[in-house]
Amino acid sequence: MFLVTQFPIADLRPLLARETRRLDVPCWPLAQSGEFVRSTGPVRHRKQGGLVPWLGEGVFCDATSVFRFPPSFSEFPLLSGDERTSGFACAYRRLITDGFVGIRFELAVAGGRSGRRGRARFPGQDLVALLINWLDLPIAVTSSGDGDRRNNCHLGQAGAPLTAHILRATTRLPTSTPSADRSWLHPGRPLLLADYTSKEAQRPPDAKVVDLRQDIGVCLAHCRASYRGTLVGVWLIERTGPNPDRDALRRLRVHLLRLHTEYECVRLVLRFLMRQAKDGRNTEAVSRFLNRGLDLLTSPRKYGFDQDPILAAAYEAEQLVAADEWRTMTHMLTTNRARDVAQIDNVTRGQALLDSNTTPDGGSQPVYIADRIVVAGKGGTVNEFHTRAGGNIHGVIGSGNVVTNSFNRIDGSNLPDEAKALLKQLTEAVALTASKLPSEEAEQVSRDLTAFQDEALSGTPRRNVLQVFGDSLQKAVDFVGDVGAPIANLVTAVIGLIT
């Protein structure tokens, strides 16, 4: 049996508009052997290399000195009185990071005596009990900066001390500047991954099986274990045949572990953005992260998920087990944070964009940014006016509705005639689609259409912003069938023509 415990951490320091004294050595994700993370360990290369499309998977920091097991751990039964649950030995202790926001510690052990020499395999409930007891294992975690003393805790509660450790280990030692702020790093929810054979354990009865859509000699399932009042996600990889595809099995493990970290970091950054004032952010870095998060949650093809069946299966599995929260996060990104991307992008371009919209009398033409109109006046003043689509989205024709108003705006724009015609066709297709949707969903489609039009008619349309709202519009097709089929092609055509 092979058990991996992961502790994801979101490093918010790159997203802050202030000096955080974060060390730039090792240079992740291009760290080299011989470099060292303070109080943690040396950088090493993975023997089997990295994995597309993830950055930083080819190198790791050996974190052996960070975790300490209790004495005689290998003879310590994880279930009292059951010798089958002893015989585990440490396989690795690692720190892996993409050099941006995502950090994770992983601790893996291998062994156990179930299914060997006539010993029975674990029933499903005993396997869950073993995993819970594994999380309750007492360990010691290095506390960097405090004389490298060790904090004693249970494994399942190691996220907080690990976060404190890596904050100190990656921060330049203070001189006259304030000490590092603990709020700069946030621990995510831990994850367990159990890789075992059918002879070693049975699948827990409440585990949900995930269809891998291919035969690689394993069965993938997911369940949750309750540990000290918290539900911990558990991936179960059961080797059903004697000769599983080892390369596919390794890729599946890495994809599942990395996807959990990526997902947790998006969640934690969204929480941070809801609390953090905009003037305290690094606008360029926030824009980059939000774009990446949107790609991950709404446009998996951009990650090449359709090119690797194992990655596609891992992605669908992660989406399946976190369906409700996934939808919430996608909604936040597409309806709120995508607008921040547009605003951030405009602000970073600064006065050059405002000058390009200046009128002869010294005033300024409005610059459309998502659901806002930004008008730069004389003396550098900037005013924002919030707008929304007028009229009833359910009405496809008639004066005062979204189609008529949109057509008037399109006709008055400077777009080429071909682009105007395509944008009108898109407007009609979206309005017809919205007429088939419930009121709440129709209003959301209306807002996405208005945002898409605002950007398309702004004079300087940005492909990434158009793609965000275009992807959101295309999701409506799933609910109405053939009626909304033209939307995807029209979105692609409009973006290709005007950017």
GROMACS .gro file of C-alpha atoms in nm:
model
  499
    1MET     CA    1   0.000   0.000   0.000
    2PHE     CA    2   0.117   0.349  -0.086
    3LEU     CA    3  -0.023   0.648   0.108
    4VAL     CA    4   0.035   1.013   0.013
    5THR     CA    5  -0.068   1.302   0.235
    6GLN     CA    6  -0.070   1.646   0.075
    7PHE     CA    7  -0.078   1.989   0.240
    8PRO     CA    8  -0.147   2.266  -0.016
    9ILE     CA    9  -0.052   2.625   0.063
   10ALA     CA   10  -0.144   2.947  -0.119
   11ASP     CA   11   0.141   3.200  -0.117
   12LEU     CA   12  -0.026   3.541  -0.160
   13ARG     CA   13   0.295   3.745  -0.156
   14PRO     CA   14   0.325   3.774  -0.538
   15LEU     CA   15  -0.025   3.926  -0.541
   16LEU     CA   16   0.059   4.205  -0.297
   17ALA     CA   17   0.171   4.555  -0.391
   18ARG     CA   18   0.429   4.578  -0.114
   19GLU     CA   19   0.769   4.448  -0.017
   20THR     CA   20   0.740   4.103   0.138
   21ARG     CA   21   1.109   4.006   0.134
   22ARG     CA   22   1.030   3.675  -0.036
   23LEU     CA   23   1.353   3.501  -0.133
   24ASP     CA   24   1.416   3.452  -0.505
   25VAL     CA   25   1.650   3.155  -0.452
   26PRO     CA   26   1.586   2.878  -0.541
   27CYS     CA   27   1.453   3.014  -0.867
   28TRP     CA   28   1.132   2.812  -0.898
   29PRO     CA   29   1.019   2.650  -1.124
   30LEU     CA   30   1.369   2.650  -1.279
   31ALA     CA   31   1.546   2.552  -0.957
   32GLN     CA   32   1.867   2.354  -0.996
   33SER     CA   33   2.029   2.077  -0.800
   34GLY     CA   34   2.262   2.225  -0.542
   35GLU     CA   35   2.024   2.505  -0.445
   36PHE     CA   36   1.877   2.488  -0.097
   37VAL     CA   37   1.563   2.595   0.091
   38ARG     CA   38   1.656   2.724   0.433
   39SER     CA   39   1.583   2.483   0.721
   40THR     CA   40   1.413   2.251   0.472
   41GLY     CA   41   1.650   2.074   0.236
   42PRO     CA   42   1.825   2.059  -0.102
   43VAL     CA   43   1.667   2.083  -0.447
   44ARG     CA   44   1.654   1.757  -0.641
   45HIS     CA   45   1.531   1.650  -0.983
   46ARG     CA   46   1.260   1.391  -1.023
   47LYS     CA   47   1.405   1.074  -1.170
   48GLN     CA   48   1.112   1.037  -1.411
   49GLY     CA   49   1.098   1.406  -1.488
   50GLY     CA   50   0.808   1.649  -1.483
   51LEU     CA   51   0.465   1.621  -1.636
   52VAL     CA   52   0.286   1.831  -1.898
   53PRO     CA   53   0.111   2.076  -1.854
   54TRP     CA   54   0.226   2.150  -1.500
   55LEU     CA   55   0.512   2.387  -1.423
   56GLY     CA   56   0.761   2.287  -1.156
   57GLU     CA   57   0.681   1.916  -1.137
   58GLY     CA   58   1.029   1.814  -1.253
   59VAL     CA   59   1.205   1.946  -0.943
   60PHE     CA   60   1.135   1.935  -0.570
   61CYS     CA   61   1.292   2.019  -0.239
   62ASP     CA   62   1.380   1.722  -0.021
   63ALA     CA   63   1.189   1.805   0.299
   64THR     CA   64   1.314   1.512   0.504
   65SER     CA   65   1.428   1.742   0.784
   66VAL     CA   66   1.084   1.906   0.811
   67PHE     CA   67   0.887   1.595   0.917
   68ARG     CA   68   0.988   1.360   1.197
   69PHE     CA   69   0.809   1.033   1.274
   70PRO     CA   70   0.782   0.882   1.622
   71PRO     CA   71   1.047   0.622   1.720
   72SER     CA   72   0.990   0.269   1.583
   73PHE     CA   73   0.729   0.404   1.344
   74SER     CA   74   0.762   0.107   1.110
   75GLU     CA   75   0.642  -0.129   1.384
   76PHE     CA   76   0.364   0.106   1.493
   77PRO     CA   77   0.020  -0.041   1.403
   78LEU     CA   78  -0.221   0.220   1.268
   79LEU     CA   79  -0.510   0.013   1.400
   80SER     CA   80  -0.457  -0.103   1.756
   81GLY     CA   81  -0.384  -0.474   1.778
   82ASP     CA   82  -0.392  -0.525   1.401
   83GLU     CA   83  -0.045  -0.620   1.276
   84ARG     CA   84  -0.161  -0.577   0.917
   85THR     CA   85  -0.149  -0.200   0.972
   86SER     CA   86   0.219  -0.196   1.068
   87GLY     CA   87   0.528  -0.220   0.854
   88PHE     CA   88   0.498   0.122   0.685
   89ALA     CA   89   0.817   0.310   0.595
   90CYS     CA   90   0.867   0.662   0.463
   91ALA     CA   91   0.891   0.683   0.083
   92TYR     CA   92   0.949   1.057   0.050
   93ARG     CA   93   0.896   1.398   0.209
   94ARG     CA   94   0.881   1.677  -0.050
   95LEU     CA   95   0.819   2.046  -0.103
   96ILE     CA   96   0.695   2.133  -0.455
   97THR     CA   97   0.609   2.479  -0.588
   98ASP     CA   98   0.535   2.650  -0.919
   99GLY     CA   99   0.724   2.962  -0.812
  100PHE     CA  100   0.408   3.172  -0.814
  101VAL     CA  101   0.121   3.105  -0.570
  102GLY     CA  102   0.102   2.726  -0.541
  103ILE     CA  103   0.304   2.538  -0.278
  104ARG     CA  104   0.251   2.189  -0.147
  105PHE     CA  105   0.415   1.956   0.101
  106GLU     CA  106   0.377   1.584   0.038
  107LEU     CA  107   0.453   1.300   0.273
  108ALA     CA  108   0.437   0.943   0.139
  109VAL     CA  109   0.474   0.606   0.309
  110ALA     CA  110   0.467   0.254   0.168
  111GLY     CA  111   0.417  -0.087   0.329
  112GLY     CA  112   0.156  -0.257   0.540
  113ARG     CA  113   0.109  -0.630   0.581
  114SER     CA  114  -0.247  -0.690   0.467
  115GLY     CA  115  -0.298  -0.948   0.191
  116ARG     CA  116   0.045  -1.102   0.251
  117ARG     CA  117   0.139  -1.448   0.381
  118GLY     CA  118  -0.220  -1.551   0.426
  119ARG     CA  119  -0.328  -1.231   0.603
  120ALA     CA  120  -0.673  -1.106   0.512
  121ARG     CA  121  -0.728  -0.779   0.326
  122PHE     CA  122  -0.887  -0.479   0.493
  123PRO     CA  123  -1.264  -0.444   0.473
  124GLY     CA  124  -1.368  -0.104   0.336
  125GLN     CA  125  -1.457   0.041   0.678
  126ASP     CA  126  -1.124  -0.071   0.824
  127LEU     CA  127  -0.943   0.104   0.539
  128VAL     CA  128  -1.118   0.430   0.629
  129ALA     CA  129  -1.034   0.377   0.997
  130LEU     CA  130  -0.670   0.318   0.901
  131LEU     CA  131  -0.662   0.647   0.708
  132ILE     CA  132  -0.816   0.839   0.999
  133ASN     CA  133  -0.562   0.688   1.240
  134TRP     CA  134  -0.288   0.776   0.993
  135LEU     CA  135  -0.396   1.141   1.012
  136ASP     CA  136  -0.390   1.113   1.391
  137LEU     CA  137  -0.027   0.998   1.390
  138PRO     CA  138   0.191   1.218   1.616
  139ILE     CA  139   0.473   1.387   1.422
  140ALA     CA  140   0.712   1.678   1.468
  141VAL     CA  141   0.741   1.968   1.222
  142THR     CA  142   1.046   2.194   1.200
  143SER     CA  143   0.984   2.556   1.299
  144SER     CA  144   1.227   2.757   1.086
  145GLY     CA  145   1.363   3.072   1.243
  146ASP     CA  146   1.304   2.962   1.601
  147GLY     CA  147   1.631   2.782   1.641
  148ASP     CA  148   1.486   2.515   1.417
  149ARG     CA  149   1.291   2.378   1.710
  150ARG     CA  150   1.012   2.130   1.637
  151ASN     CA  151   0.639   2.162   1.683
  152ASN     CA  152   0.464   1.845   1.790
  153CYS     CA  153   0.125   1.787   1.629
  154HIS     CA  154  -0.092   1.526   1.462
  155LEU     CA  155  -0.028   1.466   1.094
  156GLY     CA  156  -0.377   1.581   0.992
  157GLN     CA  157  -0.316   1.916   1.166
  158ALA     CA  158   0.026   1.981   1.013
  159GLY     CA  159  -0.100   2.238   0.761
  160ALA     CA  160  -0.068   2.539   0.992
  161PRO     CA  161   0.285   2.464   1.124
  162LEU     CA  162   0.403   2.379   0.772
  163THR     CA  163   0.269   2.712   0.648
  164ALA     CA  164   0.447   2.899   0.928
  165HIS     CA  165   0.764   2.706   0.849
  166ILE     CA  166   0.770   2.783   0.477
  167LEU     CA  167   0.690   3.152   0.539
  168ARG     CA  168   1.000   3.188   0.757
  169ALA     CA  169   1.212   2.961   0.537
  170THR     CA  170   1.145   3.169   0.223
  171THR     CA  171   1.167   3.518   0.373
  172ARG     CA  172   1.484   3.727   0.397
  173LEU     CA  173   1.588   3.760   0.757
  174PRO     CA  174   1.452   4.086   0.906
  175THR     CA  175   1.681   4.377   0.974
  176SER     CA  176   1.504   4.707   1.029
  177THR     CA  177   1.191   4.599   0.842
  178PRO     CA  178   0.882   4.446   1.005
  179SER     CA  179   0.860   4.071   1.043
  180ALA     CA  180   0.674   3.855   0.792
  181ASP     CA  181   0.295   3.869   0.810
  182ARG     CA  182   0.138   3.526   0.866
  183SER     CA  183  -0.166   3.628   0.661
  184TRP     CA  184   0.050   3.621   0.347
  185LEU     CA  185   0.033   3.240   0.332
  186HIS     CA  186  -0.278   3.030   0.382
  187PRO     CA  187  -0.298   2.652   0.430
  188GLY     CA  188  -0.552   2.468   0.216
  189ARG     CA  189  -0.743   2.152   0.290
  190PRO     CA  190  -0.526   1.838   0.310
  191LEU     CA  191  -0.569   1.546   0.074
  192LEU     CA  192  -0.507   1.174   0.107
  193LEU     CA  193  -0.425   0.939  -0.178
  194ALA     CA  194  -0.420   0.562  -0.119
  195ASP     CA  195  -0.275   0.332  -0.386
  196TYR     CA  196  -0.333  -0.037  -0.308
  197THR     CA  197  -0.404  -0.375  -0.467
  198SER     CA  198  -0.733  -0.564  -0.456
  199LYS     CA  199  -0.562  -0.817  -0.229
  200GLU     CA  200  -0.476  -0.552   0.030
  201ALA     CA  201  -0.809  -0.378   0.084
  202GLN     CA  202  -1.170  -0.349  -0.024
  203ARG     CA  203  -1.317  -0.024  -0.148
  204PRO     CA  204  -1.524   0.160   0.119
  205PRO     CA  205  -1.897   0.117   0.052
  206ASP     CA  206  -1.965   0.492   0.028
  207ALA     CA  207  -1.681   0.562  -0.216
  208LYS     CA  208  -1.782   0.700  -0.555
  209VAL     CA  209  -1.622   0.525  -0.851
  210VAL     CA  210  -1.491   0.749  -1.130
  211ASP     CA  211  -1.499   0.625  -1.489
  212LEU     CA  212  -1.146   0.655  -1.631
  213ARG     CA  213  -1.280   0.573  -1.980
  214GLN     CA  214  -0.985   0.345  -2.042
  215ASP     CA  215  -0.836   0.029  -1.898
  216ILE     CA  216  -0.505   0.095  -1.725
  217GLY     CA  217  -0.547  -0.180  -1.467
  218VAL     CA  218  -0.679   0.040  -1.185
  219CYS     CA  219  -1.012   0.156  -1.043
  220LEU     CA  220  -1.035   0.518  -0.924
  221ALA     CA  221  -1.276   0.615  -0.646
  222HIS     CA  222  -1.325   0.902  -0.404
  223CYS     CA  223  -1.456   0.929  -0.050
  224ARG     CA  224  -1.428   1.163   0.246
  225ALA     CA  225  -1.296   1.078   0.591
  226SER     CA  226  -1.412   1.268   0.899
  227TYR     CA  227  -1.111   1.375   1.101
  228ARG     CA  228  -1.159   1.585   1.415
  229GLY     CA  229  -1.471   1.748   1.277
  230THR     CA  230  -1.327   1.811   0.930
  231LEU     CA  231  -1.397   1.618   0.611
  232VAL     CA  232  -1.077   1.520   0.433
  233GLY     CA  233  -1.086   1.419   0.067
  234VAL     CA  234  -0.945   1.074  -0.014
  235TRP     CA  235  -0.852   0.940  -0.356
  236LEU     CA  236  -0.855   0.560  -0.374
  237ILE     CA  237  -0.655   0.395  -0.654
  238GLU     CA  238  -0.719   0.022  -0.650
  239ARG     CA  239  -0.493  -0.191  -0.868
  240THR     CA  240  -0.733  -0.446  -1.010
  241GLY     CA  241  -0.489  -0.638  -1.228
  242PRO     CA  242  -0.144  -0.787  -1.179
  243ASN     CA  243   0.021  -0.558  -1.436
  244PRO     CA  244  -0.125  -0.207  -1.432
  245ASP     CA  245   0.010   0.054  -1.672
  246ARG     CA  246   0.278   0.201  -1.446
  247ASP     CA  247   0.331   0.514  -1.654
  248ALA     CA  248  -0.043   0.588  -1.663
  249LEU     CA  249  -0.066   0.516  -1.289
  250ARG     CA  250   0.213   0.763  -1.210
  251ARG     CA  251   0.055   1.031  -1.429
  252LEU     CA  252  -0.281   0.977  -1.263
  253ARG     CA  253  -0.130   1.023  -0.917
  254VAL     CA  254   0.059   1.339  -1.013
  255HIS     CA  255  -0.241   1.491  -1.192
  256LEU     CA  256  -0.474   1.428  -0.897
  257LEU     CA  257  -0.228   1.576  -0.649
  258ARG     CA  258  -0.148   1.881  -0.861
  259LEU     CA  259  -0.512   1.951  -0.947
  260HIS     CA  260  -0.600   1.957  -0.577
  261THR     CA  261  -0.331   2.218  -0.512
  262GLU     CA  262  -0.439   2.429  -0.810
  263TYR     CA  263  -0.803   2.410  -0.703
  264GLU     CA  264  -0.727   2.500  -0.342
  265CYS     CA  265  -0.512   2.796  -0.446
  266VAL     CA  266  -0.790   2.938  -0.666
  267ARG     CA  267  -1.031   2.904  -0.375
  268LEU     CA  268  -0.797   3.070  -0.126
  269VAL     CA  269  -0.705   3.354  -0.362
  270LEU     CA  270  -1.073   3.430  -0.428
  271ARG     CA  271  -1.125   3.455  -0.051
  272PHE     CA  272  -0.826   3.688  -0.032
  273LEU     CA  273  -0.957   3.912  -0.312
  274MET     CA  274  -1.293   3.945  -0.137
  275ARG     CA  275  -1.117   4.089   0.169
  276GLN     CA  276  -0.813   4.270   0.029
  277ALA     CA  277  -0.850   4.634  -0.081
  278LYS     CA  278  -0.769   4.683  -0.448
  279ASP     CA  279  -0.499   4.940  -0.377
  280GLY     CA  280  -0.306   4.673  -0.186
  281ARG     CA  281  -0.281   4.434  -0.482
  282ASN     CA  282  -0.020   4.376  -0.747
  283THR     CA  283  -0.263   4.430  -1.034
  284GLU     CA  284  -0.055   4.257  -1.300
  285ALA     CA  285   0.001   3.947  -1.087
  286VAL     CA  286  -0.365   3.928  -0.984
  287SER     CA  287  -0.470   3.954  -1.349
  288ARG     CA  288  -0.232   3.673  -1.444
  289PHE     CA  289  -0.355   3.448  -1.165
  290LEU     CA  290  -0.722   3.511  -1.242
  291ASN     CA  291  -0.670   3.435  -1.607
  292ARG     CA  292  -0.499   3.110  -1.514
  293GLY     CA  293  -0.777   3.020  -1.273
  294LEU     CA  294  -1.039   3.086  -1.537
  295ASP     CA  295  -0.853   2.868  -1.783
  296LEU     CA  296  -0.833   2.588  -1.527
  297LEU     CA  297  -1.200   2.593  -1.425
  298THR     CA  298  -1.373   2.695  -1.748
  299SER     CA  299  -1.141   2.620  -2.041
  300PRO     CA  300  -0.962   2.292  -1.967
  301ARG     CA  301  -0.867   2.249  -2.335
  302LYS     CA  302  -0.616   2.532  -2.288
  303TYR     CA  303  -0.432   2.305  -2.044
  304GLY     CA  304  -0.420   2.029  -2.304
  305PHE     CA  305  -0.661   1.815  -2.104
  306ASP     CA  306  -0.807   1.677  -2.426
  307GLN     CA  307  -0.459   1.562  -2.534
  308ASP     CA  308  -0.392   1.337  -2.234
  309PRO     CA  309  -0.673   1.095  -2.144
  310ILE     CA  310  -0.533   1.041  -1.794
  311LEU     CA  311  -0.523   1.415  -1.728
  312ALA     CA  312  -0.875   1.450  -1.866
  313ALA     CA  313  -0.997   1.174  -1.634
  314ALA     CA  314  -0.826   1.334  -1.333
  315TYR     CA  315  -0.977   1.672  -1.421
  316GLU     CA  316  -1.328   1.529  -1.455
  317ALA     CA  317  -1.283   1.341  -1.127
  318GLU     CA  318  -1.180   1.655  -0.937
  319GLN     CA  319  -1.472   1.844  -1.091
  320LEU     CA  320  -1.713   1.564  -1.000
  321VAL     CA  321  -1.624   1.538  -0.631
  322ALA     CA  322  -1.634   1.916  -0.578
  323ALA     CA  323  -1.925   1.992  -0.812
  324ASP     CA  324  -2.114   2.244  -0.597
  325GLU     CA  325  -1.808   2.439  -0.490
  326TRP     CA  326  -1.666   2.418  -0.843
  327ARG     CA  327  -1.977   2.588  -0.981
  328THR     CA  328  -1.960   2.857  -0.713
  329MET     CA  329  -1.597   2.934  -0.786
  330THR     CA  330  -1.655   2.937  -1.161
  331HIS     CA  331  -1.943   3.179  -1.111
  332MET     CA  332  -1.726   3.408  -0.898
  333LEU     CA  333  -1.449   3.405  -1.153
  334THR     CA  334  -1.665   3.459  -1.460
  335THR     CA  335  -1.912   3.714  -1.323
  336ASN     CA  336  -1.702   3.908  -1.075
  337ARG     CA  337  -1.332   3.843  -1.100
  338ALA     CA  338  -1.326   3.846  -1.479
  339ARG     CA  339  -1.445   4.204  -1.457
  340ASP     CA  340  -1.156   4.273  -1.223
  341VAL     CA  341  -0.925   4.129  -1.489
  342ALA     CA  342  -1.062   4.377  -1.739
  343GLN     CA  343  -1.035   4.668  -1.498
  344ILE     CA  344  -0.687   4.568  -1.389
  345ASP     CA  345  -0.573   4.533  -1.748
  346ASN     CA  346  -0.703   4.879  -1.833
  347VAL     CA  347  -0.543   5.043  -1.531
  348THR     CA  348  -0.204   4.891  -1.605
  349ARG     CA  349  -0.212   5.041  -1.953
  350GLY     CA  350  -0.259   5.378  -1.783
  351GLN     CA  351  -0.261   5.714  -1.950
  352ALA     CA  352  -0.182   5.579  -2.296
  353LEU     CA  353  -0.528   5.426  -2.324
  354LEU     CA  354  -0.698   5.733  -2.182
  355ASP     CA  355  -0.513   5.957  -2.426
  356SER     CA  356  -0.627   5.743  -2.717
  357ASN     CA  357  -0.987   5.819  -2.625
  358THR     CA  358  -0.946   6.192  -2.575
  359THR     CA  359  -1.183   6.414  -2.771
  360PRO     CA  360  -1.082   6.743  -2.940
  361ASP     CA  361  -1.233   6.952  -2.661
  362GLY     CA  362  -1.012   6.783  -2.404
  363GLY     CA  363  -1.280   6.549  -2.279
  364SER     CA  364  -1.280   6.175  -2.320
  365GLN     CA  365  -1.481   5.908  -2.491
  366PRO     CA  366  -1.605   5.636  -2.255
  367VAL     CA  367  -1.393   5.324  -2.223
  368TYR     CA  368  -1.613   5.016  -2.179
  369ILE     CA  369  -1.485   4.767  -1.921
  370ALA     CA  370  -1.721   4.476  -1.854
  371ASP     CA  371  -2.026   4.619  -1.673
  372ARG     CA  372  -1.863   4.957  -1.612
  373ILE     CA  373  -1.817   5.267  -1.828
  374VAL     CA  374  -1.499   5.450  -1.735
  375VAL     CA  375  -1.478   5.815  -1.844
  376ALA     CA  376  -1.155   6.012  -1.809
  377GLY     CA  377  -1.216   6.384  -1.779
  378LYS     CA  378  -0.991   6.689  -1.774
  379GLY     CA  379  -0.713   6.702  -1.520
  380GLY     CA  380  -0.679   6.325  -1.508
  381THR     CA  381  -1.003   6.262  -1.320
  382VAL     CA  382  -1.168   5.926  -1.379
  383ASN     CA  383  -1.536   5.850  -1.319
  384GLU     CA  384  -1.703   5.509  -1.322
  385PHE     CA  385  -2.067   5.445  -1.406
  386HIS     CA  386  -2.217   5.101  -1.345
  387THR     CA  387  -2.449   4.976  -1.616
  388ARG     CA  388  -2.655   4.670  -1.695
  389ALA     CA  389  -2.857   4.550  -1.990
  390GLY     CA  390  -3.191   4.726  -2.026
  391GLY     CA  391  -3.524   4.577  -2.122
  392ASN     CA  392  -3.644   4.220  -2.096
  393ILE     CA  393  -3.400   3.957  -2.218
  394HIS     CA  394  -3.696   3.725  -2.286
  395GLY     CA  395  -3.822   3.957  -2.559
  396VAL     CA  396  -3.638   3.878  -2.880
  397ILE     CA  397  -3.793   4.162  -3.078
  398GLY     CA  398  -3.948   4.500  -2.995
  399SER     CA  399  -3.834   4.846  -2.900
  400GLY     CA  400  -3.635   4.895  -2.582
  401ASN     CA  401  -3.516   4.539  -2.543
  402VAL     CA  402  -3.161   4.405  -2.545
  403VAL     CA  403  -3.156   4.320  -2.917
  404THR     CA  404  -3.275   4.661  -3.035
  405ASN     CA  405  -3.044   4.846  -2.797
  406SER     CA  406  -2.752   4.625  -2.893
  407PHE     CA  407  -2.813   4.676  -3.264
  408ASN     CA  408  -2.814   5.053  -3.216
  409ARG     CA  409  -2.480   5.036  -3.037
  410ILE     CA  410  -2.330   4.805  -3.297
  411ASP     CA  411  -2.445   5.024  -3.585
  412GLY     CA  412  -2.287   5.328  -3.421
  413SER     CA  413  -1.952   5.158  -3.368
  414ASN     CA  414  -1.640   5.170  -3.584
  415LEU     CA  415  -1.625   4.795  -3.637
  416PRO     CA  416  -1.594   4.662  -3.993
  417ASP     CA  417  -1.925   4.570  -4.154
  418GLU     CA  418  -1.847   4.199  -4.138
  419ALA     CA  419  -1.777   4.220  -3.764
  420LYS     CA  420  -2.098   4.417  -3.709
  421ALA     CA  421  -2.299   4.149  -3.890
  422LEU     CA  422  -2.142   3.870  -3.683
  423LEU     CA  423  -2.195   4.056  -3.356
  424LYS     CA  424  -2.562   4.112  -3.446
  425GLN     CA  425  -2.601   3.741  -3.523
  426LEU     CA  426  -2.444   3.657  -3.188
  427THR     CA  427  -2.682   3.897  -3.011
  428GLU     CA  428  -2.983   3.735  -3.174
  429ALA     CA  429  -2.859   3.383  -3.095
  430VAL     CA  430  -2.798   3.471  -2.730
  431ALA     CA  431  -3.136   3.644  -2.696
  432LEU     CA  432  -3.314   3.342  -2.844
  433THR     CA  433  -3.120   3.113  -2.613
  434ALA     CA  434  -3.203   3.328  -2.311
  435SER     CA  435  -3.573   3.311  -2.397
  436LYS     CA  436  -3.554   2.936  -2.328
  437LEU     CA  437  -3.385   2.978  -1.989
  438PRO     CA  438  -3.527   3.039  -1.639
  439SER     CA  439  -3.530   3.403  -1.530
  440GLU     CA  440  -3.214   3.392  -1.315
  441GLU     CA  441  -3.005   3.217  -1.580
  442ALA     CA  442  -3.141   3.451  -1.847
  443GLU     CA  443  -3.032   3.755  -1.647
  444GLN     CA  444  -2.683   3.607  -1.616
  445VAL     CA  445  -2.667   3.548  -1.992
  446SER     CA  446  -2.780   3.909  -2.043
  447ARG     CA  447  -2.496   4.038  -1.826
  448ASP     CA  448  -2.241   3.821  -2.005
  449LEU     CA  449  -2.364   3.938  -2.345
  450THR     CA  450  -2.346   4.304  -2.240
  451ALA     CA  451  -1.994   4.254  -2.106
  452PHE     CA  452  -1.887   4.080  -2.429
  453GLN     CA  453  -2.034   4.364  -2.638
  454ASP     CA  454  -1.876   4.632  -2.419
  455GLU     CA  455  -1.535   4.481  -2.475
  456ALA     CA  456  -1.591   4.416  -2.847
  457LEU     CA  457  -1.701   4.777  -2.905
  458SER     CA  458  -1.439   4.940  -2.681
  459GLY     CA  459  -1.206   5.024  -2.970
  460THR     CA  460  -0.923   4.821  -2.820
  461PRO     CA  461  -1.079   4.478  -2.756
  462ARG     CA  462  -0.869   4.231  -2.562
  463ARG     CA  463  -0.879   3.868  -2.660
  464ASN     CA  464  -0.841   3.731  -2.307
  465VAL     CA  465  -1.134   3.934  -2.173
  466LEU     CA  466  -1.355   3.847  -2.470
  467GLN     CA  467  -1.267   3.480  -2.423
  468VAL     CA  468  -1.374   3.491  -2.056
  469PHE     CA  469  -1.723   3.615  -2.135
  470GLY     CA  470  -1.742   3.413  -2.457
  471ASP     CA  471  -1.677   3.094  -2.260
  472SER     CA  472  -1.953   3.191  -2.017
  473LEU     CA  473  -2.197   3.251  -2.304
  474GLN     CA  474  -2.114   2.916  -2.459
  475LYS     CA  475  -2.212   2.739  -2.136
  476ALA     CA  476  -2.574   2.838  -2.203
  477VAL     CA  477  -2.570   2.600  -2.501
  478ASP     CA  478  -2.561   2.303  -2.265
  479PHE     CA  479  -2.902   2.394  -2.124
  480VAL     CA  480  -3.096   2.464  -2.444
  481GLY     CA  481  -2.957   2.222  -2.701
  482ASP     CA  482  -2.969   2.305  -3.068
  483VAL     CA  483  -3.123   2.649  -3.016
  484GLY     CA  484  -2.794   2.782  -2.881
  485ALA     CA  485  -2.564   2.581  -3.107
  486PRO     CA  486  -2.453   2.881  -3.322
  487ILE     CA  487  -2.319   3.069  -3.018
  488ALA     CA  488  -1.988   2.885  -2.997
  489ASN     CA  489  -1.901   2.942  -3.362
  490LEU     CA  490  -2.015   3.306  -3.353
  491VAL     CA  491  -1.808   3.381  -3.042
  492THR     CA  492  -1.500   3.232  -3.207
  493ALA     CA  493  -1.565   3.420  -3.530
  494VAL     CA  494  -1.614   3.758  -3.359
  495ILE     CA  495  -1.301   3.719  -3.145
  496GLY     CA  496  -1.095   3.611  -3.444
  497LEU     CA  497  -1.214   3.902  -3.654
  498ILE     CA  498  -1.170   4.194  -3.413
  499THR     CA  499  -0.857   4.097  -3.217
   0.00000   0.00000   0.00000
